[in-house]
Amino acid sequence: MGIPIRQSRFQSGAQKLMLLLASTLLALGVAEAAFRMFDVRGYHEPRKELAMQQALLPEADRVPGVSVQYRPYAEFSHVYDSNPRGTFDDDNAIAYRLNRYGFRSPDVEHAKPRGVKRVILLGDSFTFGQGVWLEDTLSYRLEGLLNTDVPADTQVLNFAVGGWGSRDEVLYLENEGMAFEPDLVIVVYVLNDARYAGGLDLWREFRAQYQKRGLKWSYLASYFYAAVGRRTLARRYVDDLVQESEQQREEWRRSFADVNRGRGIAAAGGARFAVAIFPFLYDLDETYPFRSLHQKLVDYCRWNNIPVLDLFAAFQGHEYAELWVHPSDQHPNEEGHRIAADALADFIAREGLLKDLSPRS
């Protein structure tokens, strides 16, 4: 009589196990369907660049020594595989239309109008505004903040190109930029401006650490893999990058010397000069891995009497991934540009960088 009882218990246990397995699979299926419905996933295809090559100036037409420049009136776009924030156009794209100087800024004459102050922002793709519309860029927002009176008396010119480093920025300032008669020149420094010292970057290989193509079949699995990977795999990758970059003393020395030379060029043309450090958007808290590299530039600027703003303080405490243009693109989105513009406007006022300027003839 004992055998049937054992069989009954075994069958009951097996049935419970099968029921649990079926319930789990059903729950996972429902979750997968919900993630797909709301397009929540952890793997994204890399963005596409349309007409980028046609937008670039050939070397013979560039400022000597500058690594890349855009053609006058060039148009190109970035296309993403999704639109999670609803900020792209119907094709999940952002289109860029440049002025006659090849920049994402209004057309102006070299000669500054009487009574107008001019601010030049020198930078790379962060300042250019990759992935955001013109009215959301740092330069556009900053101009609005500086012009609290009517009529407006301050122009902010966005002289930024994706891929520029401090050497490119200063060469352009020396050869072309000062012809626009700036009152204030601000280098918006990103840590890869030191010629990618030690391979330092946060998008070329960073995304590969936590987005695995093999998981693209499941929105649910890829989402959780990416969420964990950003905290573990990506962090180890970033820590190794920082350690390697700190050893590239010569590259940092050259980059900081370029910045200081920019200060001299601006001063020779009667303009004030400052530096703003734009943080990489990753772990924006007390564990921020790039803090030591920020401090190198802050110390250098203070030693050389260059006004400097470390924008990390303005970003600290924010959830970094919520400030990305897209899960596949770690450039600052419109909220990131707003945070930077607010902090930079306060810095300009606090330092009096546009006060008591001598009028130009």
mmCIF file of C-alpha atoms in Angstrom:
data_model
loop_
_atom_site.group_PDB
_atom_site.id
_atom_site.type_symbol
_atom_site.label_atom_id
_atom_site.label_comp_id
_atom_site.label_asym_id
_atom_site.label_seq_id
_atom_site.Cartn_x
_atom_site.Cartn_y
_atom_site.Cartn_z
ATOM 1 C CA MET A 1 0.000 0.000 0.000
ATOM 2 C CA GLY A 2 3.055 2.313 0.451
ATOM 3 C CA ILE A 3 4.022 2.394 -3.206
ATOM 4 C CA PRO A 4 0.821 4.021 -4.519
ATOM 5 C CA ILE A 5 1.093 6.695 -1.813
ATOM 6 C CA ARG A 6 4.687 7.513 -2.856
ATOM 7 C CA GLN A 7 3.653 7.616 -6.506
ATOM 8 C CA SER A 8 0.781 9.922 -5.629
ATOM 9 C CA ARG A 9 3.104 12.262 -3.761
ATOM 10 C CA PHE A 10 5.586 12.184 -6.647
ATOM 11 C CA GLN A 11 2.867 12.957 -9.161
ATOM 12 C CA SER A 12 1.575 15.790 -6.976
ATOM 13 C CA GLY A 13 5.063 17.288 -6.685
ATOM 14 C CA ALA A 14 5.629 16.985 -10.432
ATOM 15 C CA GLN A 15 2.320 18.669 -11.133
ATOM 16 C CA LYS A 16 3.221 21.546 -8.824
ATOM 17 C CA LEU A 17 6.592 21.887 -10.512
ATOM 18 C CA MET A 18 5.009 21.916 -13.957
ATOM 19 C CA LEU A 19 2.442 24.460 -12.786
ATOM 20 C CA LEU A 20 5.184 26.661 -11.374
ATOM 21 C CA LEU A 21 7.185 26.353 -14.604
ATOM 22 C CA ALA A 22 4.134 27.166 -16.713
ATOM 23 C CA SER A 23 3.289 30.175 -14.531
ATOM 24 C CA THR A 24 6.857 31.427 -14.749
ATOM 25 C CA LEU A 25 6.944 31.091 -18.527
ATOM 26 C CA LEU A 26 3.593 32.836 -18.793
ATOM 27 C CA ALA A 27 4.786 35.705 -16.580
ATOM 28 C CA LEU A 28 7.969 36.036 -18.630
ATOM 29 C CA GLY A 29 5.948 36.002 -21.831
ATOM 30 C CA VAL A 30 3.647 38.732 -20.555
ATOM 31 C CA ALA A 31 6.626 40.783 -19.391
ATOM 32 C CA GLU A 32 8.344 40.346 -22.765
ATOM 33 C CA ALA A 33 5.200 41.457 -24.560
ATOM 34 C CA ALA A 34 4.913 44.525 -22.317
ATOM 35 C CA PHE A 35 8.572 45.457 -22.867
ATOM 36 C CA ARG A 36 8.059 45.175 -26.616
ATOM 37 C CA MET A 37 4.839 47.168 -26.509
ATOM 38 C CA PHE A 38 6.578 50.062 -24.760
ATOM 39 C CA ASP A 39 9.875 49.550 -26.651
ATOM 40 C CA VAL A 40 11.904 49.004 -23.496
ATOM 41 C CA ARG A 41 15.075 47.051 -24.226
ATOM 42 C CA GLY A 42 18.749 46.830 -23.446
ATOM 43 C CA TYR A 43 20.187 46.338 -26.919
ATOM 44 C CA HIS A 44 20.095 49.034 -29.579
ATOM 45 C CA GLU A 45 21.656 49.190 -33.002
ATOM 46 C CA PRO A 46 24.350 51.871 -33.380
ATOM 47 C CA ARG A 47 23.107 55.183 -34.745
ATOM 48 C CA LYS A 48 23.422 55.786 -38.482
ATOM 49 C CA GLU A 49 25.083 58.866 -39.958
ATOM 50 C CA LEU A 50 23.478 60.160 -43.157
ATOM 51 C CA ALA A 51 25.437 62.445 -45.520
ATOM 52 C CA MET A 52 28.239 62.836 -42.959
ATOM 53 C CA GLN A 53 31.092 62.329 -45.428
ATOM 54 C CA GLN A 54 29.650 64.911 -47.816
ATOM 55 C CA ALA A 55 29.465 67.376 -44.903
ATOM 56 C CA LEU A 56 33.209 67.301 -44.226
ATOM 57 C CA LEU A 57 35.701 69.748 -45.688
ATOM 58 C CA PRO A 58 38.680 68.241 -47.529
ATOM 59 C CA GLU A 59 41.985 68.739 -45.755
ATOM 60 C CA ALA A 60 43.164 71.351 -48.238
ATOM 61 C CA ASP A 61 40.250 73.634 -47.294
ATOM 62 C CA ARG A 62 40.544 73.272 -43.529
ATOM 63 C CA VAL A 63 42.365 75.571 -41.134
ATOM 64 C CA PRO A 64 45.954 74.242 -41.159
ATOM 65 C CA GLY A 65 46.428 71.625 -38.464
ATOM 66 C CA VAL A 66 42.718 71.214 -37.665
ATOM 67 C CA SER A 67 41.684 67.557 -37.828
ATOM 68 C CA VAL A 68 38.104 68.008 -39.114
ATOM 69 C CA GLN A 69 35.793 70.795 -40.260
ATOM 70 C CA TYR A 70 32.336 70.937 -41.814
ATOM 71 C CA ARG A 71 31.446 72.478 -45.153
ATOM 72 C CA PRO A 72 29.521 75.753 -45.269
ATOM 73 C CA TYR A 73 25.765 75.137 -45.226
ATOM 74 C CA ALA A 74 26.292 71.386 -44.790
ATOM 75 C CA GLU A 75 23.329 69.209 -43.846
ATOM 76 C CA PHE A 76 23.533 65.762 -42.268
ATOM 77 C CA SER A 77 21.657 63.718 -39.710
ATOM 78 C CA HIS A 78 21.866 60.993 -37.099
ATOM 79 C CA VAL A 79 19.261 58.233 -37.171
ATOM 80 C CA TYR A 80 18.541 56.062 -34.125
ATOM 81 C CA ASP A 81 16.751 52.729 -33.945
ATOM 82 C CA SER A 82 14.091 54.029 -31.559
ATOM 83 C CA ASN A 83 12.671 57.194 -30.051
ATOM 84 C CA PRO A 84 12.245 56.459 -26.326
ATOM 85 C CA ARG A 85 11.937 60.103 -25.249
ATOM 86 C CA GLY A 86 9.833 61.211 -28.214
ATOM 87 C CA THR A 87 12.260 63.980 -29.145
ATOM 88 C CA PHE A 88 13.396 62.796 -32.582
ATOM 89 C CA ASP A 89 11.459 63.254 -35.809
ATOM 90 C CA ASP A 90 9.184 60.658 -37.408
ATOM 91 C CA ASP A 91 12.226 58.810 -38.751
ATOM 92 C CA ASN A 92 13.917 58.688 -35.316
ATOM 93 C CA ALA A 93 16.414 61.239 -36.601
ATOM 94 C CA ILE A 94 18.006 64.565 -35.720
ATOM 95 C CA ALA A 95 18.941 66.808 -38.654
ATOM 96 C CA TYR A 96 21.752 69.349 -38.534
ATOM 97 C CA ARG A 97 21.923 72.418 -40.790
ATOM 98 C CA LEU A 98 25.092 74.474 -40.544
ATOM 99 C CA ASN A 99 25.797 78.126 -41.311
ATOM 100 C CA ARG A 100 28.139 79.617 -43.907
ATOM 101 C CA TYR A 101 31.126 79.022 -41.613
ATOM 102 C CA GLY A 102 30.314 75.333 -41.093
ATOM 103 C CA PHE A 103 28.987 75.679 -37.547
ATOM 104 C CA ARG A 104 25.685 75.077 -35.818
ATOM 105 C CA SER A 105 25.111 78.725 -35.088
ATOM 106 C CA PRO A 106 23.278 81.666 -36.660
ATOM 107 C CA ASP A 107 24.951 83.450 -39.555
ATOM 108 C CA VAL A 108 26.687 86.608 -38.390
ATOM 109 C CA GLU A 109 29.175 89.020 -39.892
ATOM 110 C CA HIS A 110 32.737 89.076 -38.629
ATOM 111 C CA ALA A 111 32.318 92.680 -37.521
ATOM 112 C CA LYS A 112 30.348 92.803 -34.286
ATOM 113 C CA PRO A 113 27.376 95.192 -34.194
ATOM 114 C CA ARG A 114 27.788 98.227 -31.953
ATOM 115 C CA GLY A 115 26.615 97.618 -28.403
ATOM 116 C CA VAL A 116 26.645 93.824 -28.747
ATOM 117 C CA LYS A 117 28.735 91.463 -26.639
ATOM 118 C CA ARG A 118 29.937 88.210 -28.145
ATOM 119 C CA VAL A 119 30.679 84.904 -26.468
ATOM 120 C CA ILE A 120 32.420 82.121 -28.386
ATOM 121 C CA LEU A 121 32.017 78.544 -27.211
ATOM 122 C CA LEU A 122 34.778 76.235 -28.429
ATOM 123 C CA GLY A 123 34.127 72.526 -28.066
ATOM 124 C CA ASP A 124 33.413 69.141 -29.543
ATOM 125 C CA SER A 125 30.252 67.099 -30.100
ATOM 126 C CA PHE A 126 28.963 67.886 -26.590
ATOM 127 C CA THR A 127 28.900 71.602 -27.356
ATOM 128 C CA PHE A 128 27.843 71.029 -30.966
ATOM 129 C CA GLY A 129 24.736 69.355 -29.594
ATOM 130 C CA GLN A 130 24.842 65.874 -31.070
ATOM 131 C CA GLY A 131 21.415 64.294 -30.793
ATOM 132 C CA VAL A 132 19.471 67.419 -29.790
ATOM 133 C CA TRP A 133 17.657 70.117 -31.742
ATOM 134 C CA LEU A 134 19.230 73.543 -32.196
ATOM 135 C CA GLU A 135 16.978 75.279 -29.651
ATOM 136 C CA ASP A 136 18.030 72.721 -26.999
ATOM 137 C CA THR A 137 21.788 73.205 -27.391
ATOM 138 C CA LEU A 138 24.022 74.727 -24.732
ATOM 139 C CA SER A 139 24.843 77.773 -26.858
ATOM 140 C CA TYR A 140 21.202 78.527 -27.730
ATOM 141 C CA ARG A 141 20.049 78.177 -24.128
ATOM 142 C CA LEU A 142 22.983 80.188 -22.795
ATOM 143 C CA GLU A 143 22.248 83.078 -25.142
ATOM 144 C CA GLY A 144 18.676 83.166 -23.875
ATOM 145 C CA LEU A 145 19.846 83.223 -20.250
ATOM 146 C CA LEU A 146 22.347 86.018 -20.875
ATOM 147 C CA ASN A 147 19.755 88.175 -22.640
ATOM 148 C CA THR A 148 17.366 89.027 -19.846
ATOM 149 C CA ASP A 149 16.935 92.545 -21.191
ATOM 150 C CA VAL A 150 15.194 93.607 -24.401
ATOM 151 C CA PRO A 151 16.619 94.206 -26.930
ATOM 152 C CA ALA A 152 19.149 91.369 -26.673
ATOM 153 C CA ASP A 153 22.758 92.526 -26.441
ATOM 154 C CA THR A 154 24.691 89.241 -26.204
ATOM 155 C CA GLN A 155 25.413 86.742 -28.966
ATOM 156 C CA VAL A 156 26.673 83.235 -28.197
ATOM 157 C CA LEU A 157 28.446 81.616 -31.147
ATOM 158 C CA ASN A 158 28.729 77.835 -31.196
ATOM 159 C CA PHE A 159 32.146 77.052 -32.674
ATOM 160 C CA ALA A 160 32.135 73.327 -31.977
ATOM 161 C CA VAL A 161 32.817 70.307 -34.176
ATOM 162 C CA GLY A 162 32.447 66.639 -33.312
ATOM 163 C CA GLY A 163 35.901 65.133 -32.856
ATOM 164 C CA TRP A 164 37.693 68.365 -31.987
ATOM 165 C CA GLY A 165 40.216 68.415 -29.178
ATOM 166 C CA SER A 166 41.822 71.347 -27.427
ATOM 167 C CA ARG A 167 44.463 71.711 -30.159
ATOM 168 C CA ASP A 168 41.813 71.966 -32.919
ATOM 169 C CA GLU A 169 39.811 74.490 -30.918
ATOM 170 C CA VAL A 170 42.757 76.770 -30.270
ATOM 171 C CA LEU A 171 43.986 76.576 -33.863
ATOM 172 C CA TYR A 172 40.563 77.638 -35.096
ATOM 173 C CA LEU A 173 40.423 80.456 -32.557
ATOM 174 C CA GLU A 174 43.824 81.700 -33.667
ATOM 175 C CA ASN A 175 43.198 81.515 -37.402
ATOM 176 C CA GLU A 176 39.498 82.334 -37.715
ATOM 177 C CA GLY A 177 37.706 82.742 -34.409
ATOM 178 C CA MET A 178 39.186 86.014 -33.220
ATOM 179 C CA ALA A 179 38.006 87.687 -36.432
ATOM 180 C CA PHE A 180 34.502 87.587 -34.904
ATOM 181 C CA GLU A 181 35.609 90.047 -32.206
ATOM 182 C CA PRO A 182 34.609 88.015 -29.147
ATOM 183 C CA ASP A 183 34.403 89.585 -25.713
ATOM 184 C CA LEU A 184 34.593 86.202 -24.023
ATOM 185 C CA VAL A 185 35.976 82.872 -25.199
ATOM 186 C CA ILE A 186 34.982 79.711 -23.320
ATOM 187 C CA VAL A 187 36.569 76.336 -23.968
ATOM 188 C CA VAL A 188 34.000 73.672 -23.087
ATOM 189 C CA TYR A 189 36.450 70.923 -22.192
ATOM 190 C CA VAL A 190 35.543 67.234 -22.392
ATOM 191 C CA LEU A 191 38.098 64.760 -21.055
ATOM 192 C CA ASN A 192 38.784 63.183 -24.445
ATOM 193 C CA ASP A 193 40.047 66.582 -25.664
ATOM 194 C CA ALA A 194 43.545 65.490 -24.627
ATOM 195 C CA ARG A 195 43.823 63.430 -27.810
ATOM 196 C CA TYR A 196 41.898 60.572 -26.214
ATOM 197 C CA ALA A 197 44.715 60.112 -23.693
ATOM 198 C CA GLY A 198 44.892 56.436 -22.862
ATOM 199 C CA GLY A 199 41.921 55.752 -25.118
ATOM 200 C CA LEU A 200 39.719 57.791 -22.783
ATOM 201 C CA ASP A 201 36.179 57.975 -24.125
ATOM 202 C CA LEU A 202 32.680 57.001 -23.113
ATOM 203 C CA TRP A 203 31.040 55.827 -26.293
ATOM 204 C CA ARG A 204 33.424 54.141 -28.705
ATOM 205 C CA GLU A 205 33.730 50.877 -26.754
ATOM 206 C CA PHE A 206 31.755 51.691 -23.621
ATOM 207 C CA ARG A 207 28.390 50.527 -24.984
ATOM 208 C CA ALA A 208 29.846 47.200 -26.093
ATOM 209 C CA GLN A 209 30.508 46.327 -22.469
ATOM 210 C CA TYR A 210 26.850 45.965 -21.572
ATOM 211 C CA GLN A 211 24.863 45.712 -24.817
ATOM 212 C CA LYS A 212 25.213 42.243 -26.307
ATOM 213 C CA ARG A 213 23.895 41.646 -29.801
ATOM 214 C CA GLY A 214 23.206 38.035 -28.893
ATOM 215 C CA LEU A 215 20.435 39.195 -26.565
ATOM 216 C CA LYS A 216 18.588 41.309 -29.127
ATOM 217 C CA TRP A 217 15.982 38.536 -29.482
ATOM 218 C CA SER A 218 14.614 39.398 -26.031
ATOM 219 C CA TYR A 219 13.770 42.931 -24.923
ATOM 220 C CA LEU A 220 13.378 41.697 -21.350
ATOM 221 C CA ALA A 221 16.661 39.794 -21.116
ATOM 222 C CA SER A 222 18.665 42.516 -22.864
ATOM 223 C CA TYR A 223 17.184 45.204 -20.605
ATOM 224 C CA PHE A 224 18.204 43.497 -17.374
ATOM 225 C CA TYR A 225 21.582 42.458 -18.762
ATOM 226 C CA ALA A 226 22.301 46.092 -19.699
ATOM 227 C CA ALA A 227 21.095 47.426 -16.340
ATOM 228 C CA VAL A 228 23.450 45.105 -14.464
ATOM 229 C CA GLY A 229 26.260 45.446 -17.005
ATOM 230 C CA ARG A 230 26.405 49.236 -16.721
ATOM 231 C CA ARG A 231 27.094 48.847 -13.006
ATOM 232 C CA THR A 232 29.626 46.022 -13.283
ATOM 233 C CA LEU A 233 31.190 45.354 -16.684
ATOM 234 C CA ALA A 234 31.120 48.980 -17.801
ATOM 235 C CA ARG A 235 32.443 50.222 -14.463
ATOM 236 C CA ARG A 236 35.470 47.922 -14.647
ATOM 237 C CA TYR A 237 36.071 49.081 -18.205
ATOM 238 C CA VAL A 238 35.863 52.755 -17.186
ATOM 239 C CA ASP A 239 38.128 52.297 -14.154
ATOM 240 C CA ASP A 240 40.775 50.684 -16.378
ATOM 241 C CA LEU A 241 40.464 53.561 -18.863
ATOM 242 C CA VAL A 242 40.958 56.160 -16.150
ATOM 243 C CA GLN A 243 43.973 54.351 -14.733
ATOM 244 C CA GLU A 244 45.575 54.198 -18.181
ATOM 245 C CA SER A 245 44.694 57.796 -18.979
ATOM 246 C CA GLU A 246 46.272 59.124 -15.790
ATOM 247 C CA GLN A 247 49.593 57.737 -17.004
ATOM 248 C CA GLN A 248 49.475 59.791 -20.231
ATOM 249 C CA ARG A 249 51.137 62.800 -18.642
ATOM 250 C CA GLU A 250 52.551 64.163 -21.881
ATOM 251 C CA GLU A 251 49.149 64.202 -23.595
ATOM 252 C CA TRP A 252 47.589 66.045 -20.669
ATOM 253 C CA ARG A 253 50.492 68.494 -20.606
ATOM 254 C CA ARG A 254 50.057 69.258 -24.299
ATOM 255 C CA SER A 255 46.308 69.662 -23.988
ATOM 256 C CA PHE A 256 46.554 72.003 -21.005
ATOM 257 C CA ALA A 257 49.266 73.990 -22.770
ATOM 258 C CA ASP A 258 46.922 74.378 -25.759
ATOM 259 C CA VAL A 259 44.249 75.724 -23.424
ATOM 260 C CA ASN A 260 46.696 78.218 -21.947
ATOM 261 C CA ARG A 261 47.764 79.282 -25.429
ATOM 262 C CA GLY A 262 44.103 79.903 -26.206
ATOM 263 C CA ARG A 263 43.970 82.232 -23.217
ATOM 264 C CA GLY A 264 46.901 84.184 -24.660
ATOM 265 C CA ILE A 265 45.287 84.410 -28.102
ATOM 266 C CA ALA A 266 42.048 85.685 -26.591
ATOM 267 C CA ALA A 267 43.853 88.222 -24.407
ATOM 268 C CA ALA A 268 45.851 89.529 -27.371
ATOM 269 C CA GLY A 269 42.547 90.243 -29.108
ATOM 270 C CA GLY A 270 41.052 91.970 -26.087
ATOM 271 C CA ALA A 271 38.819 89.058 -25.034
ATOM 272 C CA ARG A 272 38.414 87.357 -21.702
ATOM 273 C CA PHE A 273 38.894 83.608 -21.458
ATOM 274 C CA ALA A 274 37.486 80.790 -19.325
ATOM 275 C CA VAL A 275 37.189 77.005 -19.208
ATOM 276 C CA ALA A 276 34.128 74.875 -18.428
ATOM 277 C CA ILE A 277 34.622 71.136 -17.836
ATOM 278 C CA PHE A 278 31.717 69.025 -19.115
ATOM 279 C CA PRO A 279 31.567 65.669 -17.277
ATOM 280 C CA PHE A 280 31.127 62.304 -18.881
ATOM 281 C CA LEU A 281 27.589 61.215 -18.054
ATOM 282 C CA TYR A 282 28.303 58.167 -15.926
ATOM 283 C CA ASP A 283 27.924 57.515 -12.174
ATOM 284 C CA LEU A 284 27.213 61.140 -11.309
ATOM 285 C CA ASP A 285 27.678 60.710 -7.581
ATOM 286 C CA GLU A 286 30.489 60.344 -5.052
ATOM 287 C CA THR A 287 31.801 57.358 -7.057
ATOM 288 C CA TYR A 288 32.276 59.401 -10.265
ATOM 289 C CA PRO A 289 35.356 57.729 -11.783
ATOM 290 C CA PHE A 290 36.755 60.764 -13.648
ATOM 291 C CA ARG A 291 37.048 63.104 -10.666
ATOM 292 C CA SER A 292 40.862 62.985 -10.549
ATOM 293 C CA LEU A 293 41.099 63.995 -14.215
ATOM 294 C CA HIS A 294 38.748 66.937 -13.659
ATOM 295 C CA GLN A 295 40.937 68.036 -10.774
ATOM 296 C CA LYS A 296 44.048 68.038 -12.953
ATOM 297 C CA LEU A 297 42.523 70.683 -15.222
ATOM 298 C CA VAL A 298 40.974 72.667 -12.367
ATOM 299 C CA ASP A 299 44.360 72.883 -10.639
ATOM 300 C CA TYR A 300 46.100 73.870 -13.867
ATOM 301 C CA CYS A 301 43.600 76.635 -14.605
ATOM 302 C CA ARG A 302 43.732 78.046 -11.108
ATOM 303 C CA TRP A 303 47.533 77.997 -11.134
ATOM 304 C CA ASN A 304 47.446 79.982 -14.379
ATOM 305 C CA ASN A 305 44.669 82.359 -13.252
ATOM 306 C CA ILE A 306 42.160 81.017 -15.787
ATOM 307 C CA PRO A 307 38.542 81.149 -14.564
ATOM 308 C CA VAL A 308 37.309 77.554 -14.531
ATOM 309 C CA LEU A 309 33.933 75.927 -13.928
ATOM 310 C CA ASP A 310 33.693 72.203 -13.186
ATOM 311 C CA LEU A 311 30.184 71.340 -14.354
ATOM 312 C CA PHE A 312 30.218 68.069 -12.435
ATOM 313 C CA ALA A 313 28.785 69.854 -9.399
ATOM 314 C CA ALA A 314 25.718 70.853 -11.440
ATOM 315 C CA PHE A 315 25.188 67.285 -12.646
ATOM 316 C CA GLN A 316 25.914 65.507 -9.383
ATOM 317 C CA GLY A 317 23.002 63.462 -8.108
ATOM 318 C CA HIS A 318 21.279 63.047 -11.468
ATOM 319 C CA GLU A 319 20.580 59.591 -12.869
ATOM 320 C CA TYR A 320 23.143 59.554 -15.655
ATOM 321 C CA ALA A 321 21.286 57.361 -18.178
ATOM 322 C CA GLU A 322 18.320 59.727 -18.041
ATOM 323 C CA LEU A 323 20.589 62.477 -19.411
ATOM 324 C CA TRP A 324 21.675 60.496 -22.476
ATOM 325 C CA VAL A 325 20.428 61.406 -25.938
ATOM 326 C CA HIS A 326 19.604 57.735 -26.496
ATOM 327 C CA PRO A 327 20.518 54.416 -24.851
ATOM 328 C CA SER A 328 23.060 53.958 -27.655
ATOM 329 C CA ASP A 329 24.442 57.517 -27.411
ATOM 330 C CA GLN A 330 25.901 58.938 -24.209
ATOM 331 C CA HIS A 331 25.923 62.565 -25.363
ATOM 332 C CA PRO A 332 23.861 64.965 -23.204
ATOM 333 C CA ASN A 333 20.206 65.314 -24.103
ATOM 334 C CA GLU A 334 18.174 68.524 -23.833
ATOM 335 C CA GLU A 335 18.060 68.257 -20.030
ATOM 336 C CA GLY A 336 21.834 67.886 -19.906
ATOM 337 C CA HIS A 337 22.254 70.995 -22.045
ATOM 338 C CA ARG A 338 19.825 72.886 -19.812
ATOM 339 C CA ILE A 339 21.764 71.957 -16.674
ATOM 340 C CA ALA A 340 25.034 73.042 -18.272
ATOM 341 C CA ALA A 341 23.598 76.324 -19.607
ATOM 342 C CA ASP A 342 22.130 77.285 -16.222
ATOM 343 C CA ALA A 343 25.415 76.612 -14.442
ATOM 344 C CA LEU A 344 27.469 78.415 -17.092
ATOM 345 C CA ALA A 345 25.230 81.495 -17.024
ATOM 346 C CA ASP A 346 25.595 81.664 -13.223
ATOM 347 C CA PHE A 347 29.376 81.266 -13.553
ATOM 348 C CA ILE A 348 29.642 84.095 -16.104
ATOM 349 C CA ALA A 349 27.649 86.396 -13.820
ATOM 350 C CA ARG A 350 29.518 85.357 -10.674
ATOM 351 C CA GLU A 351 32.937 85.880 -12.279
ATOM 352 C CA GLY A 352 31.845 89.118 -13.984
ATOM 353 C CA LEU A 353 33.135 87.847 -17.303
ATOM 354 C CA LEU A 354 30.906 90.144 -19.357
ATOM 355 C CA LYS A 355 30.978 93.163 -17.045
ATOM 356 C CA ASP A 356 32.866 96.417 -17.497
ATOM 357 C CA LEU A 357 33.908 95.646 -21.048
ATOM 358 C CA SER A 358 35.598 98.383 -23.020
ATOM 359 C CA PRO A 359 33.546 99.239 -26.132
ATOM 360 C CA ARG A 360 35.154 98.311 -29.426
ATOM 361 C CA SER A 361 35.401 100.845 -32.177
#
